CSV table of C-alpha atoms and ligand atoms in Angstrom, one decimal:
chain,number,residue,atom,x,y,z
N,26,MET,CA,48.4,-2.8,-0.5
N,27,SER,CA,47.5,-5.3,-3.2
N,28,VAL,CA,44.4,-6.3,-5.1
N,29,PHE,CA,43.1,-9.9,-5.2
N,30,THR,CA,40.4,-11.2,-7.7
N,31,VAL,CA,37.9,-13.6,-6.2
N,32,LEU,CA,37.1,-16.3,-8.7
N,33,ASN,CA,33.8,-18.2,-8.8
N,34,PRO,CA,35.0,-21.9,-8.6
N,35,ALA,CA,32.0,-23.2,-10.5
N,36,THR,CA,32.6,-20.9,-13.5
N,37,GLU,CA,36.2,-19.6,-13.3
N,38,GLU,CA,34.8,-16.0,-13.8
N,39,PRO,CA,35.8,-13.2,-11.5
N,40,VAL,CA,33.3,-12.3,-8.8
N,41,THR,CA,34.9,-9.1,-7.4
N,42,THR,CA,38.3,-7.7,-6.5
N,43,VAL,CA,39.4,-7.2,-2.9
N,44,THR,CA,42.0,-4.8,-1.6
N,45,GLN,CA,44.4,-6.4,0.7
N,46,PRO,CA,46.3,-4.6,3.5
N,47,CYS,CA,50.0,-4.6,3.9
N,48,ALA,CA,51.9,-5.2,7.1
N,49,GLU,CA,51.8,-1.5,8.2
N,50,GLU,CA,47.9,-1.6,7.7
N,51,THR,CA,47.7,-4.7,9.7
N,52,ASP,CA,49.6,-3.0,12.5
N,53,SER,CA,47.0,-0.2,12.4
N,54,ALA,CA,44.2,-2.6,12.6
N,55,ILE,CA,45.8,-4.3,15.6
N,56,ALA,CA,46.3,-1.0,17.2
N,57,GLY,CA,42.7,-0.2,16.7
N,58,ALA,CA,41.7,-3.5,18.4
N,59,ALA,CA,44.1,-2.9,21.3
N,60,ALA,CA,42.5,0.6,21.8
N,61,ALA,CA,39.0,-0.9,21.7
N,62,LEU,CA,39.9,-3.5,24.4
N,63,PRO,CA,39.4,-1.5,27.6
N,64,GLY,CA,36.0,-0.2,26.5
N,65,TRP,CA,34.8,-3.7,25.3
N,66,ARG,CA,35.9,-5.6,28.4
N,67,ALA,CA,34.2,-2.8,30.6
N,68,VAL,CA,30.9,-3.3,28.9
N,69,ALA,CA,28.5,-4.8,31.5
N,70,PRO,CA,27.9,-8.4,30.9
N,71,GLY,CA,24.2,-8.1,30.2
N,72,ASP,CA,24.9,-5.4,27.6
N,73,ARG,CA,27.6,-7.4,26.0
N,74,ALA,CA,25.2,-10.3,25.7
N,75,ARG,CA,22.7,-8.0,24.1
N,76,MET,CA,25.1,-6.7,21.6
N,77,LEU,CA,26.0,-10.1,20.5
N,78,ARG,CA,22.4,-11.0,20.1
N,79,ALA,CA,22.0,-7.9,18.0
N,80,PHE,CA,24.9,-9.0,15.9
N,81,ALA,CA,23.3,-12.6,15.6
N,82,ALA,CA,20.0,-10.9,14.5
N,83,ALA,CA,21.9,-8.9,11.8
N,84,VAL,CA,23.4,-12.1,10.5
N,85,ASP,CA,20.0,-13.7,10.5
N,86,SER,CA,18.6,-10.8,8.3
N,87,ALA,CA,21.5,-11.3,5.9
N,88,GLN,CA,21.4,-15.0,5.8
N,89,GLU,CA,20.5,-15.2,2.0
N,90,GLU,CA,23.0,-12.5,1.1
N,91,LEU,CA,25.7,-14.3,3.0
N,92,ALA,CA,24.7,-17.7,1.5
N,93,GLY,CA,24.8,-16.1,-2.0
N,94,LEU,CA,28.4,-14.7,-1.4
N,95,GLU,CA,29.6,-18.2,-0.4
N,96,VAL,CA,28.0,-19.8,-3.4
N,97,ALA,CA,29.6,-17.3,-5.7
N,98,GLY,CA,33.0,-17.0,-4.0
N,99,SER,CA,33.6,-20.5,-2.5
N,100,GLY,CA,31.4,-22.6,-4.8
N,101,HIS,CA,29.4,-24.0,-1.8
N,102,PRO,CA,26.0,-25.6,-2.6
N,103,VAL,CA,23.3,-23.1,-1.6
N,104,GLY,CA,21.7,-25.4,1.0
N,105,ALA,CA,25.1,-25.8,2.6
N,106,ALA,CA,25.8,-22.1,2.4
N,107,ARG,CA,22.5,-21.1,4.1
N,108,TRP,CA,23.1,-23.6,6.9
N,109,GLU,CA,26.7,-22.1,7.3
N,110,ALA,CA,25.2,-18.5,7.6
N,111,GLY,CA,22.7,-19.9,10.1
N,112,GLN,CA,25.6,-21.4,12.0
N,113,VAL,CA,27.2,-18.0,12.5
N,114,ARG,CA,24.0,-16.7,13.9
N,115,ASP,CA,23.5,-19.8,16.2
N,116,VAL,CA,27.1,-19.6,17.4
N,117,LEU,CA,26.7,-16.0,18.3
N,118,LEU,CA,23.4,-16.7,20.1
N,119,TYR,CA,24.9,-19.5,22.0
N,120,TYR,CA,27.8,-17.4,23.3
N,121,SER,CA,25.8,-14.4,23.9
N,122,ALA,CA,24.8,-16.3,27.2
N,123,ALA,CA,28.4,-16.5,28.1
N,124,PRO,CA,29.2,-13.0,29.5
N,125,GLU,CA,26.7,-13.4,32.3
N,126,ARG,CA,28.2,-16.9,33.1
N,127,LEU,CA,31.9,-16.2,33.3
N,128,SER,CA,32.0,-17.0,37.0
N,129,GLY,CA,35.2,-17.2,39.0
N,130,ARG,CA,35.6,-19.4,42.0
N,131,GLN,CA,35.7,-18.6,45.8
N,132,ILE,CA,38.3,-20.8,47.6
N,133,PRO,CA,38.5,-20.9,51.3
N,134,VAL,CA,42.0,-20.3,52.7
N,135,ALA,CA,43.3,-19.5,56.2
N,136,GLY,CA,43.0,-15.9,57.1
N,137,GLY,CA,40.7,-14.9,54.3
N,138,LEU,CA,39.6,-16.1,51.0
N,139,ASN,CA,40.8,-16.5,47.4
N,140,VAL,CA,38.6,-15.4,44.4
N,141,THR,CA,39.5,-16.0,40.8
N,142,PHE,CA,38.4,-13.7,37.9
N,143,HIS,CA,38.3,-14.6,34.2
N,144,GLU,CA,40.1,-11.7,32.6
N,145,PRO,CA,39.9,-11.4,28.8
N,146,VAL,CA,43.3,-12.4,27.3
N,147,GLY,CA,43.3,-9.3,25.1
N,148,VAL,CA,43.4,-9.0,21.3
N,149,VAL,CA,42.9,-12.3,19.6
N,150,GLY,CA,44.2,-13.0,15.9
N,151,LEU,CA,41.9,-15.4,14.3
N,152,ILE,CA,43.2,-17.1,11.1
N,153,VAL,CA,40.6,-18.9,9.0
N,154,PRO,CA,41.1,-21.3,6.1
N,155,TRP,CA,39.0,-21.3,2.8
N,156,ASN,CA,37.0,-24.4,3.2
N,157,PHE,CA,34.4,-23.2,5.7
N,158,PRO,CA,34.9,-19.4,5.8
N,159,MET,CA,31.7,-18.7,7.9
N,160,PRO,CA,31.4,-21.5,10.6
N,161,ILE,CA,35.1,-21.4,11.4
N,162,LEU,CA,35.2,-17.6,11.7
N,163,SER,CA,32.3,-17.8,14.0
N,164,TRP,CA,33.8,-20.6,16.2
N,165,GLY,CA,36.7,-18.3,17.2
N,166,MET,CA,35.0,-14.9,17.0
N,167,ALA,CA,31.9,-15.5,19.1
N,168,PRO,CA,33.5,-16.9,22.3
N,169,ALA,CA,36.4,-14.4,22.1
N,170,LEU,CA,34.0,-11.5,21.9
N,171,ALA,CA,31.9,-13.0,24.6
N,172,ALA,CA,34.9,-13.3,26.9
N,173,GLY,CA,35.7,-9.5,26.4
N,174,CYS,CA,38.4,-9.9,23.9
N,175,THR,CA,38.7,-7.8,20.8
N,176,VAL,CA,39.3,-9.8,17.4
N,177,VAL,CA,41.3,-9.2,14.3
N,178,ALA,CA,40.4,-12.0,11.8
N,179,LYS,CA,42.2,-13.0,8.5
N,180,PRO,CA,40.0,-15.1,6.2
N,181,ALA,CA,41.9,-17.1,3.7
N,182,GLU,CA,43.1,-15.1,0.7
N,183,ALA,CA,40.7,-17.0,-1.6
N,184,THR,CA,37.5,-16.7,0.2
N,185,PRO,CA,37.2,-13.3,2.0
N,186,LEU,CA,33.8,-12.1,1.0
N,187,THR,CA,31.4,-13.6,3.8
N,188,ALA,CA,33.9,-12.5,6.6
N,189,MET,CA,34.1,-9.0,5.3
N,190,ARG,CA,30.4,-8.8,5.1
N,191,ILE,CA,30.0,-10.3,8.7
N,192,ALA,CA,32.5,-7.6,9.9
N,193,ALA,CA,30.2,-4.9,8.4
N,194,LEU,CA,27.1,-6.6,10.0
N,195,ALA,CA,28.8,-6.4,13.4
N,196,ARG,CA,29.2,-2.5,13.1
N,197,GLU,CA,25.6,-2.2,11.7
N,198,ALA,CA,24.5,-4.2,14.8
N,199,GLY,CA,26.1,-1.7,17.2
N,200,LEU,CA,29.6,-3.3,18.1
N,201,PRO,CA,31.9,-0.5,18.8
N,202,PRO,CA,34.9,0.2,16.2
N,203,GLY,CA,37.9,-1.9,16.7
N,204,VAL,CA,36.0,-4.7,18.5
N,205,PHE,CA,35.9,-6.9,15.5
N,206,THR,CA,37.9,-6.3,12.4
N,207,VAL,CA,38.3,-8.4,9.3
N,208,LEU,CA,41.5,-8.0,7.2
N,209,PRO,CA,41.5,-9.9,4.0
N,210,GLY,CA,44.9,-10.6,2.8
N,211,LYS,CA,47.8,-13.0,2.5
N,212,GLY,CA,48.8,-15.5,5.1
N,213,SER,CA,52.4,-14.6,4.6
N,214,VAL,CA,51.7,-10.8,5.2
N,215,VAL,CA,48.5,-10.2,7.4
N,216,GLY,CA,48.5,-13.7,9.1
N,217,GLN,CA,52.2,-13.6,9.9
N,218,ARG,CA,51.8,-10.1,11.3
N,219,LEU,CA,49.1,-11.3,13.6
N,220,VAL,CA,51.3,-14.0,14.8
N,221,ASP,CA,54.3,-11.8,15.3
N,222,HIS,CA,52.7,-8.6,16.7
N,223,PRO,CA,53.3,-8.4,20.5
N,224,ALA,CA,49.8,-6.7,21.0
N,225,VAL,CA,48.1,-9.8,19.8
N,226,ARG,CA,47.9,-12.0,23.0
N,227,LYS,CA,46.3,-15.2,21.4
N,228,ILE,CA,46.3,-16.8,18.0
N,229,VAL,CA,43.4,-19.1,16.9
N,230,PHE,CA,44.5,-20.9,13.8
N,231,THR,CA,42.6,-23.3,11.7
N,232,GLY,CA,44.5,-24.7,8.6
N,233,SER,CA,47.2,-27.2,7.6
N,234,THR,CA,49.3,-29.0,10.0
N,235,GLU,CA,52.4,-27.6,8.1
N,236,VAL,CA,51.4,-23.9,8.5
N,237,GLY,CA,50.1,-24.6,12.1
N,238,ARG,CA,53.5,-26.0,13.0
N,239,SER,CA,55.3,-23.0,12.0
N,240,ILE,CA,52.8,-20.6,13.7
N,241,MET,CA,53.2,-22.6,16.8
N,242,ALA,CA,57.1,-22.2,16.8
N,243,ASP,CA,56.6,-18.3,16.1
N,244,CYS,CA,54.2,-18.1,19.0
N,245,ALA,CA,56.7,-19.8,21.2
N,246,ARG,CA,58.9,-16.9,20.9
N,247,GLN,CA,56.4,-14.6,22.7
N,248,VAL,CA,54.8,-17.4,24.7
N,249,LYS,CA,51.7,-16.4,22.9
N,250,ARG,CA,48.5,-18.4,23.7
N,251,LEU,CA,47.5,-20.5,20.8
N,252,THR,CA,44.6,-22.8,19.6
N,253,LEU,CA,45.4,-25.1,16.5
N,254,GLU,CA,42.8,-26.7,14.5
N,255,LEU,CA,44.7,-28.7,11.8
N,256,GLY,CA,44.4,-31.5,9.3
N,257,GLY,CA,42.8,-34.9,9.4
N,258,LYS,CA,42.8,-38.4,8.0
N,259,SER,CA,39.8,-39.9,9.7
N,260,ALA,CA,38.5,-43.4,9.5
N,261,ASN,CA,34.9,-44.5,9.0
N,262,ILE,CA,34.9,-48.0,10.6
N,263,VAL,CA,32.2,-50.4,9.5
N,264,PHE,CA,31.7,-53.5,11.4
N,265,ALA,CA,29.8,-56.5,10.1
N,266,ASP,CA,27.1,-56.2,12.7
N,267,CYS,CA,25.9,-52.8,11.7
N,268,ASP,CA,23.1,-51.5,9.7
N,269,LEU,CA,25.2,-51.9,6.4
N,270,GLU,CA,22.5,-50.0,4.1
N,271,ARG,CA,22.7,-46.9,6.3
N,272,ALA,CA,26.5,-47.1,6.7
N,273,ALA,CA,26.9,-47.3,2.9
N,274,ALA,CA,24.2,-44.7,2.2
N,275,THR,CA,25.8,-42.2,4.4
N,276,ALA,CA,29.5,-42.9,3.7
N,277,PRO,CA,29.6,-40.6,0.7
N,278,TYR,CA,28.3,-37.6,2.8
N,279,ALA,CA,30.9,-38.4,5.4
N,280,VAL,CA,33.8,-37.6,3.0
N,281,PHE,CA,32.3,-35.8,-0.1
N,282,ASP,CA,30.6,-33.1,1.9
N,283,ASN,CA,32.0,-29.7,0.7
N,284,ALA,CA,33.7,-31.7,-2.0
N,285,GLY,CA,35.9,-33.4,0.5
N,286,GLN,CA,37.5,-30.1,1.5
N,287,ASP,CA,36.6,-30.9,5.1
N,288,CYS,CA,39.1,-31.4,8.0
N,289,CYS,CA,36.6,-34.1,9.4
N,290,ALA,CA,36.3,-36.1,6.1
N,291,ARG,CA,36.1,-39.7,6.7
N,292,SER,CA,38.5,-40.4,3.9
N,293,ARG,CA,39.6,-43.9,5.0
N,294,ILE,CA,36.6,-46.3,5.0
N,295,LEU,CA,37.6,-49.5,6.9
N,296,VAL,CA,35.3,-52.4,6.4
N,297,GLN,CA,35.1,-55.8,8.1
N,298,ARG,CA,36.2,-58.3,5.5
N,299,SER,CA,33.2,-60.5,5.9
N,300,VAL,CA,30.9,-57.7,4.6
N,301,LEU,CA,33.3,-56.0,2.3
N,302,GLU,CA,31.6,-57.2,-0.9
N,303,ALA,CA,28.2,-56.4,0.2
N,304,PHE,CA,29.2,-52.9,1.4
N,305,MET,CA,30.9,-52.1,-1.9
N,306,ALA,CA,27.8,-53.1,-3.7
N,307,LEU,CA,25.8,-50.7,-1.7
N,308,LEU,CA,28.4,-47.9,-1.7
N,309,GLU,CA,28.6,-47.8,-5.5
N,310,PRO,CA,24.9,-46.5,-6.3
N,311,ALA,CA,25.3,-44.2,-3.2
N,312,VAL,CA,28.5,-42.7,-4.7
N,313,ARG,CA,27.1,-42.4,-8.4
N,314,SER,CA,23.9,-40.7,-6.9
N,315,VAL,CA,25.7,-37.8,-5.3
N,316,VAL,CA,24.4,-34.8,-7.1
N,317,VAL,CA,27.4,-32.8,-8.3
N,318,GLY,CA,26.8,-29.5,-10.1
N,319,ASP,CA,25.7,-25.8,-10.1
N,320,PRO,CA,26.1,-24.7,-6.5
N,321,ALA,CA,23.3,-22.3,-6.9
N,322,SER,CA,20.8,-25.0,-7.6
N,323,ALA,CA,18.9,-26.3,-4.4
N,324,ALA,CA,19.3,-29.9,-5.5
N,325,THR,CA,23.1,-29.8,-5.6
N,326,GLU,CA,24.9,-31.9,-3.0
N,327,MET,CA,28.6,-31.3,-4.0
N,328,GLY,CA,30.1,-28.2,-5.7
N,329,PRO,CA,33.5,-27.7,-7.3
N,330,LEU,CA,37.0,-27.5,-5.6
N,331,ILE,CA,38.3,-24.2,-4.6
N,332,SER,CA,40.8,-23.6,-7.3
N,333,ALA,CA,42.7,-25.0,-10.4
N,334,ALA,CA,45.8,-25.6,-8.3
N,335,HIS,CA,43.9,-27.5,-5.6
N,336,ARG,CA,42.2,-29.7,-8.3
N,337,SER,CA,45.6,-30.6,-9.5
N,338,HIS,CA,46.7,-31.4,-6.1
N,339,VAL,CA,43.7,-33.6,-5.5
N,340,ALA,CA,44.2,-35.3,-9.0
N,341,SER,CA,47.8,-36.1,-8.0
N,342,PHE,CA,46.4,-38.8,-5.6
N,343,VAL,CA,44.7,-40.5,-8.4
N,344,PRO,CA,47.5,-41.0,-11.0
N,345,GLU,CA,47.3,-43.1,-14.1
N,346,GLY,CA,46.8,-46.8,-13.1
N,347,ALA,CA,45.3,-45.8,-9.6
N,348,PRO,CA,42.9,-48.5,-8.2
N,349,VAL,CA,39.7,-46.6,-9.0
N,350,ALA,CA,36.9,-48.9,-7.9
N,351,PHE,CA,34.2,-46.5,-9.1
N,352,ARG,CA,33.4,-42.9,-9.5
N,353,GLY,CA,30.5,-40.4,-9.4
N,354,HIS,CA,29.8,-37.6,-11.8
N,355,ALA,CA,31.2,-34.2,-12.4
N,356,PRO,CA,30.3,-31.5,-14.9
N,357,SER,CA,32.6,-30.8,-17.9
N,358,GLY,CA,33.5,-27.3,-19.0
N,359,PRO,CA,34.5,-24.3,-16.9
N,360,GLY,CA,34.8,-24.8,-13.1
N,361,PHE,CA,37.2,-26.7,-10.9
N,362,TRP,CA,35.3,-30.0,-10.9
N,363,TYR,CA,36.4,-33.3,-9.6
N,364,PRO,CA,34.2,-36.4,-9.4
N,365,PRO,CA,33.6,-38.5,-6.2
N,366,THR,CA,36.2,-41.2,-6.4
N,367,VAL,CA,36.5,-44.6,-4.5
N,368,LEU,CA,39.9,-46.3,-4.5
N,369,ALA,CA,40.2,-50.0,-3.6
N,370,PRO,CA,42.1,-52.0,-2.9
N,371,VAL,CA,45.0,-49.6,-1.9
N,372,ARG,CA,48.4,-50.3,-0.7
N,373,PRO,CA,49.1,-49.3,2.9
N,374,ASP,CA,51.8,-46.8,1.6
N,375,ASP,CA,49.5,-45.2,-1.1
N,376,PRO,CA,49.5,-41.4,-0.5
N,377,ALA,CA,45.6,-41.4,-1.0
N,378,TYR,CA,45.6,-43.7,2.1
N,379,THR,CA,48.2,-42.0,4.3
N,380,GLU,CA,47.8,-38.2,3.4
N,381,GLU,CA,45.1,-35.7,3.8
N,382,VAL,CA,43.7,-35.4,0.3
N,383,PHE,CA,41.2,-32.5,1.0
N,384,GLY,CA,39.1,-33.5,-1.9
N,385,PRO,CA,36.5,-36.0,-3.0
N,386,VAL,CA,38.7,-39.1,-2.9
N,387,VAL,CA,38.2,-42.0,-0.5
N,388,THR,CA,39.9,-45.4,0.0
N,389,VAL,CA,38.3,-48.7,1.2
N,390,THR,CA,40.4,-51.1,3.2
N,391,PRO,CA,39.3,-54.3,4.9
N,392,PHE,CA,40.0,-55.5,8.4
N,393,SER,CA,39.6,-58.7,10.2
N,394,ASP,CA,38.6,-57.9,13.8
N,395,GLU,CA,38.2,-55.1,16.3
N,396,ALA,CA,41.9,-55.0,17.2
N,397,GLU,CA,42.9,-54.6,13.6
N,398,ALA,CA,40.2,-51.9,13.1
N,399,ILE,CA,41.5,-49.8,15.9
N,400,SER,CA,45.2,-50.3,14.9
N,401,LEU,CA,44.4,-49.2,11.3
N,402,ALA,CA,42.4,-46.3,12.4
N,403,ASN,CA,45.2,-45.1,14.6
N,404,ASP,CA,48.0,-45.6,12.2
N,405,THR,CA,48.1,-42.0,11.1
N,406,PRO,CA,49.7,-38.8,12.6
N,407,TYR,CA,46.4,-37.2,12.6
N,408,GLY,CA,43.4,-37.6,15.0
N,409,LEU,CA,40.5,-35.2,14.4
N,410,SER,CA,37.4,-37.1,13.7
N,411,GLY,CA,35.8,-40.6,12.7
N,412,SER,CA,32.8,-42.8,12.7
N,413,ILE,CA,32.0,-46.3,14.1
N,414,TRP,CA,29.2,-48.3,12.6
N,415,THR,CA,28.1,-51.2,14.8
N,416,SER,CA,24.9,-52.5,16.6
N,417,ASP,CA,26.9,-53.6,19.6
N,418,VAL,CA,26.9,-50.9,22.3
N,419,GLY,CA,29.9,-52.2,24.1
N,420,ARG,CA,32.0,-52.4,21.1
N,421,ALA,CA,30.9,-48.9,20.0
N,422,ILE,CA,32.2,-47.6,23.5
N,423,ARG,CA,35.3,-49.8,23.4
N,424,VAL,CA,36.3,-48.7,20.0
N,425,ALA,CA,35.5,-45.0,20.6
N,426,ARG,CA,37.6,-44.9,23.7
N,427,ALA,CA,40.5,-46.7,21.7
N,428,VAL,CA,40.5,-44.5,18.6
N,429,GLU,CA,42.9,-41.6,19.1
N,430,THR,CA,40.8,-38.7,17.8
N,431,GLY,CA,39.0,-35.8,19.2
N,432,ASN,CA,35.5,-36.3,17.7
N,433,LEU,CA,33.8,-39.5,17.0
N,434,SER,CA,30.3,-40.4,15.9
N,435,VAL,CA,28.7,-43.8,16.5
N,436,ASN,CA,26.2,-44.9,13.6
N,437,SER,CA,26.3,-41.3,12.3
N,438,HIS,CA,28.6,-39.3,10.1
N,439,SER,CA,28.0,-36.1,12.0
N,440,SER,CA,31.2,-34.0,13.2
N,441,VAL,CA,30.6,-30.7,14.8
N,442,ARG,CA,28.0,-29.3,17.2
N,443,TYR,CA,28.8,-25.9,18.4
N,444,TRP,CA,27.5,-26.6,22.0
N,445,THR,CA,30.1,-29.6,22.4
N,446,PRO,CA,33.8,-29.4,22.4
N,447,PHE,CA,35.7,-29.7,19.1
N,448,GLY,CA,39.4,-30.3,18.4
N,449,GLY,CA,42.0,-32.8,17.4
N,450,PHE,CA,44.5,-35.3,19.0
N,451,LYS,CA,48.1,-35.8,17.8
N,452,GLN,CA,49.0,-33.6,14.8
N,453,SER,CA,45.3,-32.5,14.2
N,454,GLY,CA,45.6,-29.8,16.8
N,455,LEU,CA,46.0,-28.2,20.2
N,456,GLY,CA,43.3,-27.2,22.5
N,457,ARG,CA,39.5,-27.3,22.0
N,458,GLU,CA,37.0,-25.0,20.5
N,459,LEU,CA,33.2,-24.8,20.9
N,460,GLY,CA,31.1,-26.2,23.7
N,461,PRO,CA,30.3,-24.4,27.0
N,462,ASP,CA,33.9,-23.9,28.0
N,463,ALA,CA,35.2,-22.1,24.9
N,464,PRO,CA,35.1,-18.6,26.4
N,465,ASP,CA,37.3,-19.7,29.2
N,466,ALA,CA,40.0,-20.3,26.7
N,467,PHE,CA,39.9,-16.5,25.8
N,468,THR,CA,40.5,-15.5,29.5
N,469,GLU,CA,43.4,-15.8,31.9
N,470,ALA,CA,42.4,-16.9,35.4
N,471,LYS,CA,43.4,-14.2,37.9
N,472,ASN,CA,43.8,-15.4,41.6
N,473,VAL,CA,43.3,-12.8,44.3
N,474,PHE,CA,43.7,-13.3,48.1
N,475,ILE,CA,41.4,-11.2,50.4
N,476,SER,CA,42.4,-11.0,54.0
N,477,THR,CA,39.5,-11.2,56.5
N,478,GLU,CA,41.8,-10.6,59.4
N,479,GLY,CA,41.2,-7.3,61.4
N,480,SER,CA,43.9,-4.6,61.3
B,510,TAP,P1,46.6,-23.3,5.1
B,510,TAP,O1,47.3,-23.1,4.0
B,510,TAP,O2,47.3,-23.7,6.4
B,510,TAP,O3,45.9,-21.7,5.5
B,510,TAP,C1,45.1,-21.5,6.6
B,510,TAP,C2,45.1,-20.0,6.8
B,510,TAP,O4,46.4,-19.7,7.2
B,510,TAP,C3,44.8,-19.1,5.7
B,510,TAP,O5,44.0,-18.0,6.0
B,510,TAP,C4,46.2,-18.7,5.2
B,510,TAP,O6,46.3,-17.5,4.4
B,510,TAP,C5,46.8,-18.5,6.6
B,510,TAP,N1,48.4,-18.6,6.5
B,510,TAP,C6,49.1,-19.2,5.6
B,510,TAP,N2,50.5,-19.0,5.9
B,510,TAP,C7,50.4,-18.3,7.1
B,510,TAP,C8,51.5,-17.8,7.9
B,510,TAP,N3,52.7,-18.0,7.6
B,510,TAP,N4,51.2,-17.1,9.1
B,510,TAP,C9,49.9,-16.9,9.3
B,510,TAP,N5,48.8,-17.3,8.5
B,510,TAP,C10,49.1,-18.0,7.5
B,510,TAP,O7,45.3,-24.1,5.1
B,510,TAP,P2,44.2,-24.1,4.0
B,510,TAP,O8,44.8,-24.8,2.7
B,510,TAP,O9,43.5,-22.7,3.9
B,510,TAP,O10,43.0,-25.1,4.6
B,510,TAP,C11,43.1,-26.4,4.5
B,510,TAP,C12,43.6,-27.1,5.8
B,510,TAP,O11,42.9,-26.7,6.9
B,510,TAP,C13,43.5,-28.6,5.7
B,510,TAP,O12,44.7,-29.2,6.3
B,510,TAP,C14,42.4,-28.9,6.7
B,510,TAP,O13,42.3,-30.1,7.4
B,510,TAP,C15,42.6,-27.7,7.7
B,510,TAP,N6,41.3,-27.5,8.3
B,510,TAP,C16,41.2,-27.8,9.8
B,510,TAP,C17,40.0,-27.6,10.4
B,510,TAP,C18,39.9,-28.0,11.8
B,510,TAP,S1,38.6,-27.4,12.6
B,510,TAP,N7,40.6,-28.9,12.4
B,510,TAP,C19,39.0,-27.0,9.7
B,510,TAP,C20,39.1,-26.7,8.4
B,510,TAP,C21,40.4,-26.9,7.8
B,510,TAP,P3,46.2,-17.7,2.8
B,510,TAP,O14,44.9,-17.9,2.3
B,510,TAP,O15,46.6,-16.3,2.3
B,510,TAP,O16,47.2,-18.8,2.5
């Protein structure tokens, strides 16, 4: 057992301390989840649905409290934090409809029929990063519970507070002990134990590609089911025929949301050369007007970075002499602040252009035609998200089909809708979360033949 101090990223002051379990305590929690599994999977579908709705109602009642914890413990602007708590409620409500819809199939065969059942995969280990502690927790937790699995979740070490409160709300709402457990702690201890423990039958991991790769290798040893939601380096492609004002006005929010600590951040803006100058002239005031400051203020659009170490990492992408085109504001004094920063022109091998920064730094690169835009957008090992700005419907569809990413928006910077599938191509991940089929990924299809021949 060890003790971790949660810091307020906006003030650098301690918020609270959290006791972290060791590997043996992790084993006990996994045993508790395994013991709860037979009872939870046997709950009648309608009753499981009602319990998930009660859980959603408890989250709804605690929305302000949860938002306050995320403001203090993660530095999220309060407007965003309220939305994130609301997302947990909405995801639970959406998947509360799933237990009654987990239908199998009936397949005609000679001499009888085959039926398929969706059996819960078992205990699920859910490993969550620090950038969106509430939504990402809910994306794994809700469909897994709906499918009849029990869940042991590990929030990121730095941001455990909302997940811990959500686990308490689950109990208050009537979920039986062991059905949903949150273990704050280190990835190398609690997370690794979830990956290694044979009673955990599926891992849902969201985090860096580097850690995801090693978890995938560890899961392979047990042929353990796995979903990976990993890094991104997404392109925001701006064609000359688009509504340039709108494209420029929204571009900062496509990358500086959550201070750029967003897997879907469109951190490479690709602009058709003929409108590059006009676009930059529109982008500059948009970037300078992003409201960066006290996360507790309703007017704030961008808060601090998560930690001093992460700020140093982000700053390393903007060394002395970097091609800074313009920057927004950031408070001085305590807090892990970093200003919205636009780099242009950048070399194709500049790490700010090729690597995931996970901070408020964006590059702008010109292209000549559609083919070059697609080629630049795809020239990355990642493939998570992206945007296409054009008034030509045919081009929008052509480019959307050609860009190798899992989630694209046309004339919009939006990324995730919980009722549509979400996940990455290439090294951005494996499998899809969310959408109507997500509970299926927490089940195994069992195929049973029933003879209709007389004895
Ligand atoms: P990571 O360092 O990979 O950590 C993610 C989670 O894994 C944390 O809970 C971490 O625990 C845990 N972990 C670390 N080592 C582990 C191990 N050996 N075994 C099991 N668990 C382990 O990522 P991060 O820095 O928190 O998050 C940023 C990354 O996440 C970025 O690359 C971002 O793109 C990606 N991300 C992707 C998505 C989607 S949906 N694709 C969404 C958000 C973020 P500790 O906190 O103790 O290290």
